Short mmCIF file of C-alpha atoms in Angstrom, two decimals:
data_model
loop_
_atom_site.label_atom_id
_atom_site.label_comp_id
_atom_site.label_asym_id
_atom_site.label_seq_id
_atom_site.Cartn_x
_atom_site.Cartn_y
_atom_site.Cartn_z
CA MET A 1 26.23 136.98 30.92
CA SER A 2 26.35 133.20 30.59
CA SER A 3 24.52 132.69 33.87
CA ASN A 4 21.69 134.96 32.72
CA VAL A 5 21.35 133.11 29.41
CA ILE A 6 21.06 129.72 31.12
CA ALA A 7 18.76 131.03 33.87
CA ASP A 8 16.44 132.74 31.38
CA PHE A 9 16.31 129.63 29.20
CA MET A 10 15.44 127.32 32.11
CA ALA A 11 12.84 129.72 33.51
CA THR A 12 11.11 131.02 30.38
CA ALA A 13 11.94 129.10 27.19
CA PRO A 14 8.94 127.14 25.85
CA LEU A 15 8.89 123.54 27.01
CA ALA A 16 8.89 120.78 24.44
CA GLU A 17 6.24 118.98 26.48
CA GLU A 18 4.55 119.22 29.88
CA GLY A 19 5.38 115.74 31.06
CA GLY A 20 3.23 113.33 29.06
CA ALA A 21 2.78 109.62 29.47
CA ILE A 22 5.77 107.82 30.91
CA SER A 23 5.70 104.06 31.38
CA ALA A 24 5.93 102.94 34.99
CA ASP A 25 9.18 101.07 34.43
CA ARG A 26 10.88 103.93 32.61
CA PHE A 27 9.62 106.34 35.26
CA ASP A 28 11.10 104.27 38.08
CA TYR A 29 14.41 103.70 36.30
CA GLN A 30 14.70 107.39 35.47
CA LYS A 31 14.03 108.39 39.07
CA ASN A 32 16.55 105.86 40.38
CA TRP A 33 19.15 107.16 37.94
CA ALA A 34 18.39 110.71 39.11
CA LEU A 35 18.64 109.57 42.73
CA ALA A 36 22.08 108.07 42.08
CA ARG A 37 23.15 111.30 40.36
CA LEU A 38 21.82 113.32 43.30
CA LEU A 39 23.89 111.31 45.79
CA THR A 40 27.01 111.83 43.69
CA LEU A 41 26.39 115.56 43.44
CA HIS A 42 25.86 115.87 47.18
CA GLN A 43 29.12 114.11 47.93
CA GLY A 44 30.94 116.80 45.95
CA SER A 45 31.92 120.15 47.36
CA GLY A 46 30.09 122.58 45.10
CA ASN A 47 26.54 123.78 44.84
CA TYR A 48 24.07 122.18 42.46
CA VAL A 49 20.42 121.78 41.61
CA LEU A 50 18.99 118.67 39.96
CA LEU A 51 15.83 119.37 37.97
CA CYS A 52 13.24 116.82 36.84
CA GLU A 53 11.36 116.99 33.53
CA LEU A 54 12.41 120.55 32.72
CA HIS A 55 13.54 120.85 29.09
CA GLU A 56 14.85 117.29 29.49
CA ASP A 57 14.36 114.17 31.61
CA ILE A 58 16.98 115.44 34.04
CA ALA A 59 19.01 118.66 34.07
CA VAL A 60 21.73 119.70 36.48
CA LEU A 61 22.76 123.31 37.07
CA ASP A 62 25.83 124.36 39.02
CA CYS A 63 23.82 126.95 40.96
CA PRO A 64 20.08 127.37 41.64
CA ASP A 65 19.98 131.16 41.08
CA GLN A 66 22.93 132.23 38.89
CA PRO A 67 23.96 129.13 36.93
CA SER A 68 27.08 129.28 34.80
CA GLY A 69 26.84 125.71 33.54
CA ALA A 70 24.19 123.09 32.78
CA ALA A 71 24.05 119.42 31.85
CA PHE A 72 20.99 117.92 30.17
CA TYR A 73 20.31 114.18 30.37
CA GLN A 74 17.91 112.05 28.39
CA ILE A 75 17.49 108.61 29.96
CA LYS A 76 16.05 105.79 27.91
CA THR A 77 15.98 102.08 28.67
CA SER A 78 16.00 99.09 26.38
CA ALA A 79 15.48 95.52 27.50
CA LYS A 80 17.03 93.91 24.44
CA SER A 81 18.35 95.84 21.46
CA ALA A 82 21.23 98.30 21.33
CA TRP A 83 20.88 101.94 20.37
CA THR A 84 21.97 102.53 16.79
CA LEU A 85 22.54 105.87 15.10
CA LYS A 86 19.42 105.22 13.02
CA LYS A 87 17.29 104.80 16.17
CA LEU A 88 18.72 107.94 17.72
CA THR A 89 17.98 110.12 14.67
CA ASN A 90 14.72 108.49 13.54
CA ARG A 91 11.65 110.74 13.56
CA LYS A 92 8.34 109.02 14.14
CA LYS A 93 5.09 110.50 12.93
CA GLY A 94 2.72 112.01 15.45
CA SER A 95 -1.06 111.70 15.48
CA SER A 96 -1.33 114.75 13.22
CA GLY A 97 1.04 113.24 10.69
CA ASP A 98 3.88 115.63 11.44
CA ALA A 99 7.33 114.27 12.21
CA LEU A 100 8.13 114.20 15.91
CA PRO A 101 11.58 115.16 17.23
CA SER A 102 14.19 112.43 17.12
CA ILE A 103 15.93 111.39 20.33
CA LEU A 104 19.10 113.33 19.53
CA GLY A 105 17.13 116.11 17.87
CA ARG A 106 15.20 116.89 21.01
CA LEU A 107 18.32 116.59 23.16
CA CYS A 108 20.41 118.90 20.94
CA ALA A 109 17.69 121.44 20.09
CA LYS A 110 18.71 123.46 23.15
CA ALA A 111 22.18 124.00 21.70
CA ALA A 112 20.83 126.64 19.33
CA GLN A 113 19.54 128.77 22.23
CA LEU A 114 22.54 128.13 24.46
CA LYS A 115 25.38 128.84 22.06
CA GLU A 116 28.71 129.64 23.69
CA GLN A 117 27.37 128.54 27.09
CA GLN A 118 28.94 125.89 29.31
CA VAL A 119 26.38 123.17 28.59
CA THR A 120 26.49 119.47 27.76
CA PHE A 121 23.93 117.03 26.39
CA GLN A 122 24.05 113.38 27.37
CA PHE A 123 22.03 110.40 26.16
CA VAL A 124 21.98 107.72 28.87
CA THR A 125 20.94 104.11 28.56
CA ASN A 126 21.00 101.12 30.86
CA VAL A 127 23.52 98.34 31.34
CA GLY A 128 22.47 95.44 29.14
CA SER A 129 21.33 97.72 26.33
CA GLY A 130 24.37 99.66 25.16
CA TYR A 131 25.14 101.06 21.76
CA GLY A 132 25.44 99.66 18.27
CA PHE A 133 28.65 101.64 17.79
CA PRO A 134 31.97 101.04 19.59
CA VAL A 135 31.86 103.01 22.82
CA THR A 136 34.79 102.50 25.20
CA ALA A 137 35.16 102.45 28.96
CA LYS A 138 34.63 106.23 28.92
CA ALA A 139 30.93 105.62 28.28
CA TYR A 140 30.64 104.17 31.79
CA ASP A 141 32.07 107.32 33.39
CA GLU A 142 29.87 110.03 34.86
CA SER A 143 30.77 112.43 32.04
CA GLY A 144 30.12 109.83 29.34
CA GLN A 145 31.93 109.62 26.03
CA ARG A 146 31.76 112.14 23.21
CA LEU A 147 29.71 110.72 20.36
CA PHE A 148 32.14 112.36 17.95
CA GLU A 149 34.88 110.07 19.29
CA VAL A 150 33.08 106.81 18.57
CA LEU A 151 31.45 107.43 15.20
CA LYS A 152 33.26 106.94 11.92
CA PRO A 153 33.59 110.09 9.79
CA ALA A 154 30.80 108.95 7.45
CA GLU A 155 28.51 108.18 10.40
CA TRP A 156 29.22 111.54 12.01
CA GLU A 157 28.47 113.31 8.73
CA ALA A 158 25.19 111.39 8.36
CA MET A 159 24.17 112.31 11.90
CA ARG A 160 25.15 115.94 11.36
CA LYS A 161 22.98 116.12 8.25
CA CYS A 162 20.00 114.50 10.01
CA LEU A 163 20.19 116.97 12.88
CA ALA A 164 20.71 119.96 10.59
CA ASP A 165 17.64 118.98 8.58
CA GLU A 166 15.58 118.49 11.75
CA LEU A 167 16.71 121.58 13.63
CA GLY A 168 17.02 123.90 10.64
CA GLU A 169 20.56 124.77 11.66
CA ASP A 170 23.94 123.05 11.51
CA LEU A 171 25.14 122.83 15.12
CA VAL A 172 28.08 120.52 14.44
CA ASP A 173 30.64 122.85 16.03
CA SER A 174 28.68 122.90 19.30
CA ILE A 175 27.59 119.31 19.56
CA GLN A 176 30.97 117.92 18.61
CA SER A 177 32.22 118.74 22.09
CA GLN A 178 28.90 118.87 23.97
CA LEU A 179 27.09 115.68 22.93
CA THR A 180 27.98 112.55 24.89
CA VAL A 181 26.58 109.06 25.36
CA SER A 182 26.83 106.96 28.50
CA ILE A 183 25.86 103.62 29.98
CA ALA A 184 24.47 103.83 33.50
CA GLN A 185 25.83 101.13 35.76
CA ILE A 186 22.30 100.29 36.86
CA HIS A 187 20.62 97.18 35.52
CA LEU A 188 17.04 97.42 34.31
CA ASP A 189 15.95 94.36 36.31
CA SER A 190 17.47 95.48 39.63
CA HIS A 191 17.46 99.28 39.60
CA ASN A 192 15.40 99.62 42.81
CA GLU A 193 17.75 97.36 44.77
CA THR A 194 20.79 99.15 43.33
CA ALA A 195 19.42 102.55 44.35
CA VAL A 196 18.69 101.37 47.90
CA GLY A 197 22.25 100.04 48.07
CA LEU A 198 23.64 103.40 46.95
CA VAL A 199 21.62 105.16 49.65
CA THR A 200 22.89 102.67 52.23
CA ASN A 201 26.50 103.33 51.24
CA PHE A 202 25.92 107.09 51.29
CA LEU A 203 24.45 107.01 54.81
CA ASP A 204 27.20 104.68 56.08
CA GLN A 205 29.93 106.98 54.76
CA HIS A 206 28.47 110.44 55.33
CA VAL A 207 25.79 110.23 58.03
CA LYS A 208 27.34 107.90 60.54
CA GLY A 209 25.54 107.21 63.80
CA ALA A 210 22.25 108.81 62.76
CA HIS A 211 20.34 105.49 62.64
CA ILE A 212 18.51 106.55 59.49
CA ARG A 213 16.81 103.59 57.82
CA PRO A 214 18.22 103.38 54.26
CA ALA A 215 15.07 101.95 52.68
CA VAL A 216 12.93 104.71 54.17
CA PHE A 217 15.33 107.51 53.23
CA TYR A 218 15.50 106.04 49.72
CA ARG A 219 11.72 106.26 49.54
CA THR A 220 11.84 109.86 50.76
CA LEU A 221 14.27 110.84 48.01
CA PHE A 222 12.37 108.90 45.37
CA ASP A 223 9.07 110.50 46.35
CA GLU A 224 10.61 113.98 46.26
CA LEU A 225 11.96 113.32 42.77
CA ARG A 226 8.53 112.09 41.73
CA ARG A 227 6.90 115.26 43.03
CA ARG A 228 9.41 117.40 41.15
CA THR A 229 8.72 115.42 37.99
CA VAL A 230 4.96 115.99 37.95
CA ALA A 231 5.11 119.61 39.17
CA LYS A 232 4.48 122.25 36.53
CA ARG A 233 7.08 124.92 35.94
CA PRO A 234 5.92 128.05 37.76
CA ALA A 235 6.04 131.52 36.30
CA GLY A 236 8.83 133.47 37.93
CA THR A 237 12.57 133.54 38.38
CA ILE A 238 15.00 130.66 38.02
CA SER A 239 15.00 130.39 41.83
CA ASP A 240 11.23 129.86 41.81
CA VAL A 241 11.59 127.22 39.10
CA CYS A 242 14.34 125.40 40.99
CA LYS A 243 12.28 125.26 44.18
CA ALA A 244 9.35 123.70 42.34
CA LYS A 245 11.19 121.41 39.93
CA GLY A 246 14.52 120.69 41.59
CA ILE A 247 16.50 119.60 44.61
CA ASP A 248 19.63 121.52 45.55
CA ARG A 249 22.24 121.06 48.28
CA ALA A 250 20.25 123.05 50.85
CA ALA A 251 17.05 121.06 50.20
CA PHE A 252 18.93 117.77 50.42
CA ASP A 253 20.48 118.82 53.73
CA VAL A 254 17.03 119.72 55.07
CA MET A 255 15.82 116.21 54.20
CA LEU A 256 18.84 114.68 55.91
CA ASP A 257 18.31 116.76 59.04
CA SER A 258 14.65 115.78 59.11
CA ALA A 259 15.56 112.09 58.70
CA ARG A 260 17.95 112.39 61.66
CA SER A 261 15.29 114.02 63.82
CA VAL A 262 12.59 111.43 63.15
CA ALA A 263 14.84 108.37 63.31
CA PRO A 264 14.01 107.81 67.03
CA ALA A 265 10.32 107.54 66.09
CA ALA A 266 10.74 103.77 65.95
CA GLY A 267 10.28 103.76 69.73
CA ALA A 268 6.97 105.61 69.49
CA TRP A 269 5.75 103.19 66.82
CA ALA A 270 6.57 100.25 69.08
CA HIS A 271 4.43 101.83 71.81
CA VAL A 272 1.57 102.34 69.35
CA LEU A 273 1.65 98.70 68.27
CA ALA A 274 1.82 97.50 71.87
CA GLU A 275 -1.19 99.60 72.89
CA LEU A 276 -3.24 98.46 69.89
CA HIS A 277 -2.51 94.87 70.87
CA LYS A 278 -3.43 95.55 74.51
CA ASP A 279 -6.73 97.12 73.41
CA ASN A 280 -7.56 93.98 71.42
CA VAL A 281 -7.67 95.84 68.10
CA PRO A 282 -8.41 93.17 65.46
CA PHE A 283 -5.36 91.73 63.73
CA PRO A 284 -6.48 92.76 60.19
CA VAL A 285 -6.68 96.39 61.35
CA ARG A 286 -3.20 96.22 62.90
CA ALA A 287 -1.85 94.56 59.75
CA LYS A 288 -3.18 97.38 57.55
CA LEU A 289 -1.60 99.96 59.86
CA ARG A 290 1.75 98.17 59.71
CA GLU A 291 1.54 98.13 55.93
CA ALA A 292 0.82 101.87 55.81
CA TYR A 293 3.55 102.87 58.27
CA PRO A 294 6.52 102.99 55.80
CA ASP A 295 4.69 105.49 53.57
CA TYR A 296 3.79 107.62 56.59
CA PHE A 297 7.39 107.52 57.82
CA SER A 298 8.73 108.46 54.39
CA ARG A 299 6.49 111.50 54.22
CA MET A 300 7.25 112.42 57.81
CA GLN A 301 10.96 112.54 56.90
CA SER A 302 10.39 115.06 54.12
CA PRO A 303 10.05 118.64 55.33
CA LEU A 304 9.52 119.61 51.69
CA ASP A 305 6.12 117.86 51.60
CA ALA A 306 3.99 120.92 52.40
CA ALA A 307 0.65 119.18 51.85
CA PHE A 308 1.53 116.48 54.38
CA ARG A 309 2.67 119.08 56.91
CA LYS A 310 -0.59 121.00 56.61
CA ASP A 311 -2.83 117.93 56.97
CA ARG A 312 -0.72 116.66 59.86
CA GLN A 313 -1.13 119.98 61.67
CA LEU A 314 -4.91 119.77 61.31
CA LEU A 315 -4.96 116.17 62.55
CA VAL A 316 -2.84 117.04 65.58
CA ALA A 317 -5.11 119.96 66.46
CA ALA A 318 -8.15 117.69 66.12
CA SER A 319 -6.61 115.05 68.38
CA GLU A 320 -6.21 117.59 71.16
CA SER A 321 -9.92 118.42 70.98
CA VAL A 322 -11.11 114.80 71.25
CA MET A 323 -8.53 113.32 73.60
CA ALA A 324 -10.52 113.80 76.81
CA ASN A 325 -13.54 111.88 75.48
CA SER A 326 -11.65 108.92 74.01
CA SER A 327 -11.36 105.55 75.73
CA THR A 328 -8.59 104.01 73.59
CA LEU A 329 -5.77 105.21 71.35
CA LEU A 330 -7.57 104.02 68.22
CA ASP A 331 -10.81 105.68 69.32
CA MET A 332 -8.99 108.97 69.76
CA ALA A 333 -7.33 108.67 66.37
CA SER A 334 -10.62 107.81 64.64
CA ALA A 335 -12.40 110.74 66.27
CA ALA A 336 -9.58 113.13 65.37
CA VAL A 337 -9.66 112.03 61.74
CA ALA A 338 -13.42 112.62 61.61
CA VAL A 339 -12.96 116.17 62.96
CA ALA A 340 -10.05 116.99 60.64
CA ARG A 341 -11.94 115.84 57.56
CA ASN A 342 -14.49 118.58 58.20
CA GLU A 343 -11.83 121.29 58.34
CA ALA A 344 -11.46 123.62 55.35
CA GLY A 345 -8.32 122.88 53.38
CA TYR A 346 -7.84 119.37 54.73
CA GLY A 347 -7.06 116.49 52.38
CA ALA A 348 -4.43 117.95 50.05
CA ALA A 349 -1.90 115.30 51.09
CA GLY A 350 -4.12 112.44 49.97
CA LEU A 351 -3.39 110.35 53.06
CA SER A 352 -4.92 106.90 53.25
CA PRO A 353 -7.30 106.20 56.18
CA GLU A 354 -4.56 104.16 57.86
CA GLN A 355 -1.99 106.94 57.46
CA GLU A 356 -4.42 109.43 59.00
CA LEU A 357 -4.77 107.21 62.05
CA ILE A 358 -1.00 106.72 62.27
CA VAL A 359 -0.38 110.48 62.25
CA VAL A 360 -2.59 110.93 65.32
CA MET A 361 -1.35 107.89 67.23
CA MET A 362 2.34 108.63 66.57
CA THR A 363 1.92 112.25 67.61
CA PHE A 364 0.38 111.15 70.90
CA TYR A 365 3.37 108.96 71.83
CA GLU A 366 5.97 111.36 70.45
CA ASN A 367 4.48 114.08 72.66
CA GLN A 368 4.46 111.71 75.62
CA SER A 369 8.20 111.10 75.19
CA HIS A 370 8.81 114.81 75.63
#
């Protein structure tokens, strides 16, 4: 029964918002936090699915089709001030004049619909921000620290009253055990570097000898999380929702396998660069191609990027049709791009002109190696 309640809530309950404006810095920090959480989940033994912007910034289910437990995370950064109880329960006015949900109000609102389920709600902030109440070392753990443990009785009662007034229901019995706060061990001014380091450690420990470039695999994961964030929740079952909005163990393994398979592509890229130099392609053109290569490689590593796969297929087919009439590698690539752009359905991936050329040139040398 519990799995059906959680699944139905995630798949059909009205969403508080469909994304909305997120500052670039908060967006990046949130994705890097999610990436770190994803690596931790994958190093465990059980199943999981990490969902982006579905009822909360991040949600984690213990199963993508029949979940029996869920954890909801709200991640907010602060460059200077600490989070006080007043900030967490304050309700700002919206453009219509109505009071908007408070931080804790939005986070805990799900408790009313998920009573007696195995769920937790965690408010996460960054190192250097912290809380205006005395959290302990537990707040740095993955599971966080129960807010009930750190607030004084009068503070807890004040928070309980604020949430009861906001939600129209006193959920103190549920949130006493379910509501936690935590401090992510990721600094606001170095979260990108920290995330790349975590990916490097993960690959060193769990994917030895695969020669996967950490920075590129980091970008692959980050881009997949970004795509899940902006995707709309589809109508359908919880499995459909998880495929569109989440990454589970199977999807992560597919990305790893793809990264292993394309790791040798560095040799093909070296051949491409050498031929462009031999053909006296102007340096500015070669420089732009070099700059575009990491993004191409990141997307090539992700088998979940369906739009890229479709456009790549059309470019490859076009290259085969123009190869015989091309005098140089760049000429062939340019001609293939021109043909592909006239094909119905091409362009969904939004490739840059340089990435389009790279797709064709890399395919030529990768095919030659076989």
